[in-house]
Amino acid sequence: MATGETGFSDVVYDLISVQYHSLKAGHDYGQYVRDAENADQREIADFFREVMEQDAERAARCHRYLARLSGTGKAGPAVG
């Protein structure tokens, strides 16, 4: 498995990156929901909620993959 300059698996780095960006986006979407509700745009607010749920699921999937890789020797730098 390829490793980046940090010694961690590229796949682990990529999963962490997707997880971070999904969680960050989910946080931002909360504001988008409020903006749409304040503009009395219920359908658009519902759309933002849907997108937020998709990102939450994406982050949860990353978490499950990371847990599976954790401690397998495929996740972090080689010890020794």
Tab-separated table of N, CA and C in Angstrom:
chain	number	residue	atom	x	y	z
A	1	MET	N	0.855	-1.175	0.000
A	1	MET	CA	0.000	0.000	0.000
A	1	MET	C	0.897	1.232	0.000
A	2	ALA	N	0.628	2.138	-0.882
A	2	ALA	CA	1.447	3.342	-0.991
A	2	ALA	C	1.294	4.221	0.238
A	3	THR	N	2.403	4.860	0.594
A	3	THR	CA	2.356	5.798	1.713
A	3	THR	C	2.830	7.157	1.236
A	4	GLY	N	2.256	8.160	1.835
A	4	GLY	CA	2.651	9.526	1.519
A	4	GLY	C	3.864	9.927	2.326
A	5	GLU	N	4.205	11.169	2.255
A	5	GLU	CA	5.376	11.685	2.946
A	5	GLU	C	5.266	11.565	4.455
A	6	THR	N	4.070	11.439	4.977
A	6	THR	CA	3.874	11.325	6.423
A	6	THR	C	4.128	9.917	6.922
A	7	GLY	N	4.201	8.965	6.025
A	7	GLY	CA	4.337	7.577	6.410
A	7	GLY	C	2.996	6.890	6.553
A	8	PHE	N	1.927	7.635	6.491
A	8	PHE	CA	0.595	7.045	6.580
A	8	PHE	C	0.122	6.659	5.187
A	9	SER	N	-0.707	5.642	5.144
A	9	SER	CA	-1.276	5.172	3.897
A	9	SER	C	-1.982	6.308	3.163
A	10	ASP	N	-1.784	6.358	1.848
A	10	ASP	CA	-2.501	7.348	1.038
A	10	ASP	C	-4.004	7.176	1.181
A	11	VAL	N	-4.463	5.929	1.270
A	11	VAL	CA	-5.901	5.666	1.395
A	11	VAL	C	-6.421	6.218	2.713
A	12	VAL	N	-5.671	6.028	3.792
A	12	VAL	CA	-6.089	6.568	5.089
A	12	VAL	C	-6.150	8.087	5.023
A	13	TYR	N	-5.131	8.699	4.460
A	13	TYR	CA	-5.121	10.159	4.306
A	13	TYR	C	-6.346	10.610	3.509
A	14	ASP	N	-6.632	9.918	2.431
A	14	ASP	CA	-7.764	10.281	1.578
A	14	ASP	C	-9.091	10.153	2.330
A	15	LEU	N	-9.239	9.067	3.096
A	15	LEU	CA	-10.464	8.889	3.882
A	15	LEU	C	-10.616	9.996	4.923
A	16	ILE	N	-9.525	10.328	5.590
A	16	ILE	CA	-9.569	11.409	6.582
A	16	ILE	C	-9.940	12.727	5.914
A	17	SER	N	-9.394	12.962	4.735
A	17	SER	CA	-9.698	14.191	4.009
A	17	SER	C	-11.175	14.269	3.632
A	18	VAL	N	-11.718	13.186	3.095
A	18	VAL	CA	-13.142	13.174	2.725
A	18	VAL	C	-14.009	13.334	3.969
A	19	GLN	N	-13.626	12.659	5.063
A	19	GLN	CA	-14.388	12.777	6.295
A	19	GLN	C	-14.384	14.217	6.797
A	20	TYR	N	-13.218	14.829	6.829
A	20	TYR	CA	-13.110	16.221	7.291
A	20	TYR	C	-13.982	17.142	6.436
A	21	HIS	N	-13.856	17.028	5.134
A	21	HIS	CA	-14.596	17.933	4.251
A	21	HIS	C	-16.103	17.693	4.327
A	22	SER	N	-16.505	16.445	4.536
A	22	SER	CA	-17.929	16.151	4.692
A	22	SER	C	-18.471	16.771	5.974
A	23	LEU	N	-17.704	16.642	7.065
A	23	LEU	CA	-18.139	17.225	8.337
A	23	LEU	C	-18.151	18.750	8.269
A	24	LYS	N	-17.148	19.330	7.642
A	24	LYS	CA	-17.075	20.795	7.503
A	24	LYS	C	-18.257	21.297	6.674
A	25	ALA	N	-18.522	20.615	5.569
A	25	ALA	CA	-19.644	21.020	4.711
A	25	ALA	C	-20.961	20.903	5.468
A	26	GLY	N	-21.119	19.824	6.227
A	26	GLY	CA	-22.335	19.654	7.007
A	26	GLY	C	-22.561	20.795	7.971
A	27	HIS	N	-21.499	21.263	8.564
A	27	HIS	CA	-21.586	22.414	9.469
A	27	HIS	C	-22.048	23.650	8.701
A	28	ASP	N	-21.468	23.867	7.535
A	28	ASP	CA	-21.832	25.031	6.714
A	28	ASP	C	-23.279	24.956	6.230
A	29	TYR	N	-23.741	23.748	5.905
A	29	TYR	CA	-25.102	23.597	5.396
A	29	TYR	C	-26.146	24.012	6.417
A	30	GLY	N	-25.812	23.899	7.701
A	30	GLY	CA	-26.742	24.362	8.727
A	30	GLY	C	-27.099	25.826	8.527
A	31	GLN	N	-26.099	26.615	8.172
A	31	GLN	CA	-26.347	28.038	7.897
A	31	GLN	C	-27.185	28.204	6.637
A	32	TYR	N	-26.922	27.368	5.642
A	32	TYR	CA	-27.684	27.455	4.392
A	32	TYR	C	-29.160	27.140	4.646
A	33	VAL	N	-29.417	26.162	5.507
A	33	VAL	CA	-30.800	25.825	5.870
A	33	VAL	C	-31.460	27.038	6.509
A	34	ARG	N	-30.779	27.653	7.455
A	34	ARG	CA	-31.343	28.841	8.129
A	34	ARG	C	-31.583	29.973	7.137
A	35	ASP	N	-30.647	30.174	6.220
A	35	ASP	CA	-30.818	31.232	5.221
A	35	ASP	C	-32.061	30.982	4.365
A	36	ALA	N	-32.229	29.740	3.937
A	36	ALA	CA	-33.391	29.418	3.099
A	36	ALA	C	-34.685	29.554	3.887
A	37	GLU	N	-34.668	29.106	5.145
A	37	GLU	CA	-35.873	29.258	5.973
A	37	GLU	C	-36.201	30.723	6.199
A	38	ASN	N	-35.183	31.542	6.458
A	38	ASN	CA	-35.405	32.981	6.664
A	38	ASN	C	-35.941	33.662	5.406
A	39	ALA	N	-35.618	33.091	4.245
A	39	ALA	CA	-36.124	33.626	2.978
A	39	ALA	C	-37.452	32.975	2.588
A	40	ASP	N	-38.017	32.160	3.515
A	40	ASP	CA	-39.282	31.464	3.276
A	40	ASP	C	-39.205	30.568	2.039
A	41	GLN	N	-38.065	29.896	1.892
A	41	GLN	CA	-37.838	28.970	0.781
A	41	GLN	C	-37.741	27.541	1.331
A	42	ARG	N	-38.875	26.998	1.698
A	42	ARG	CA	-38.945	25.685	2.359
A	42	ARG	C	-38.347	24.561	1.510
A	43	GLU	N	-38.661	24.551	0.228
A	43	GLU	CA	-38.146	23.500	-0.654
A	43	GLU	C	-36.622	23.537	-0.710
A	44	ILE	N	-36.057	24.714	-0.766
A	44	ILE	CA	-34.599	24.852	-0.810
A	44	ILE	C	-34.000	24.463	0.536
A	45	ALA	N	-34.642	24.833	1.631
A	45	ALA	CA	-34.176	24.423	2.962
A	45	ALA	C	-34.168	22.905	3.066
A	46	ASP	N	-35.205	22.256	2.547
A	46	ASP	CA	-35.262	20.791	2.556
A	46	ASP	C	-34.133	20.192	1.712
A	47	PHE	N	-33.836	20.822	0.585
A	47	PHE	CA	-32.716	20.371	-0.254
A	47	PHE	C	-31.411	20.428	0.535
A	48	PHE	N	-31.171	21.545	1.233
A	48	PHE	CA	-29.942	21.663	2.016
A	48	PHE	C	-29.893	20.622	3.128
A	49	ARG	N	-31.030	20.323	3.726
A	49	ARG	CA	-31.074	19.268	4.750
A	49	ARG	C	-30.695	17.914	4.146
A	50	GLU	N	-31.206	17.647	2.970
A	50	GLU	CA	-30.905	16.393	2.280
A	50	GLU	C	-29.401	16.291	1.994
A	51	VAL	N	-28.820	17.363	1.500
A	51	VAL	CA	-27.385	17.379	1.211
A	51	VAL	C	-26.588	17.185	2.504
A	52	MET	N	-27.052	17.820	3.585
A	52	MET	CA	-26.386	17.692	4.878
A	52	MET	C	-26.425	16.238	5.347
A	53	GLU	N	-27.547	15.567	5.183
A	53	GLU	CA	-27.674	14.159	5.560
A	53	GLU	C	-26.737	13.280	4.728
A	54	GLN	N	-26.618	13.589	3.445
A	54	GLN	CA	-25.715	12.822	2.579
A	54	GLN	C	-24.267	12.968	3.046
A	55	ASP	N	-23.873	14.180	3.401
A	55	ASP	CA	-22.509	14.378	3.890
A	55	ASP	C	-22.292	13.707	5.237
A	56	ALA	N	-23.308	13.689	6.092
A	56	ALA	CA	-23.185	13.008	7.380
A	56	ALA	C	-22.979	11.514	7.163
A	57	GLU	N	-23.717	10.932	6.232
A	57	GLU	CA	-23.538	9.508	5.917
A	57	GLU	C	-22.153	9.257	5.318
A	58	ARG	N	-21.705	10.148	4.460
A	58	ARG	CA	-20.366	10.022	3.858
A	58	ARG	C	-19.300	10.034	4.940
A	59	ALA	N	-19.414	10.935	5.898
A	59	ALA	CA	-18.450	11.011	6.999
A	59	ALA	C	-18.501	9.739	7.844
A	60	ALA	N	-19.697	9.220	8.084
A	60	ALA	CA	-19.846	7.990	8.874
A	60	ALA	C	-19.221	6.795	8.147
A	61	ARG	N	-19.390	6.729	6.835
A	61	ARG	CA	-18.759	5.645	6.062
A	61	ARG	C	-17.250	5.729	6.156
A	62	CYS	N	-16.705	6.929	6.045
A	62	CYS	CA	-15.252	7.104	6.199
A	62	CYS	C	-14.815	6.602	7.565
A	63	HIS	N	-15.579	6.930	8.587
A	63	HIS	CA	-15.249	6.514	9.947
A	63	HIS	C	-15.201	4.987	10.050
A	64	ARG	N	-16.175	4.332	9.442
A	64	ARG	CA	-16.199	2.868	9.473
A	64	ARG	C	-14.994	2.274	8.743
A	65	TYR	N	-14.646	2.840	7.595
A	65	TYR	CA	-13.473	2.352	6.856
A	65	TYR	C	-12.192	2.571	7.652
A	66	LEU	N	-12.086	3.733	8.277
A	66	LEU	CA	-10.894	4.024	9.081
A	66	LEU	C	-10.786	3.068	10.262
A	67	ALA	N	-11.908	2.761	10.885
A	67	ALA	CA	-11.899	1.817	12.003
A	67	ALA	C	-11.450	0.439	11.527
A	68	ARG	N	-11.881	0.055	10.351
A	68	ARG	CA	-11.499	-1.248	9.807
A	68	ARG	C	-10.000	-1.306	9.524
A	69	LEU	N	-9.433	-0.209	9.020
A	69	LEU	CA	-8.014	-0.176	8.703
A	69	LEU	C	-7.131	0.022	9.938
A	70	SER	N	-7.693	0.599	10.974
A	70	SER	CA	-6.921	0.905	12.172
A	70	SER	C	-6.332	-0.358	12.771
A	71	GLY	N	-5.041	-0.310	13.064
A	71	GLY	CA	-4.373	-1.425	13.709
A	71	GLY	C	-4.055	-2.584	12.786
A	72	THR	N	-4.258	-2.433	11.488
A	72	THR	CA	-3.991	-3.526	10.565
A	72	THR	C	-2.598	-3.460	9.968
A	73	GLY	N	-1.872	-2.385	10.241
A	73	GLY	CA	-0.591	-2.204	9.576
A	73	GLY	C	-0.764	-1.527	8.233
A	74	LYS	N	-1.989	-1.348	7.799
A	74	LYS	CA	-2.266	-0.684	6.516
A	74	LYS	C	-2.602	0.789	6.724
A	75	ALA	N	-2.676	1.212	7.978
A	75	ALA	CA	-3.143	2.561	8.273
A	75	ALA	C	-2.003	3.532	8.540
A	76	GLY	N	-1.147	3.179	9.477
A	76	GLY	CA	-0.153	4.141	9.935
A	76	GLY	C	1.250	3.765	9.556
A	77	PRO	N	2.188	4.555	10.030
A	77	PRO	CA	3.592	4.311	9.694
A	77	PRO	C	4.080	3.005	10.306
A	78	ALA	N	5.010	2.409	9.640
A	78	ALA	CA	5.592	1.156	10.141
A	78	ALA	C	6.337	1.424	11.440
A	79	VAL	N	6.172	0.535	12.387
A	79	VAL	CA	6.846	0.642	13.664
A	79	VAL	C	8.043	-0.288	13.648
A	80	GLY	N	9.139	0.217	14.152
A	80	GLY	CA	10.283	-0.670	14.225
A	80	GLY	C	11.450	-0.041	13.705
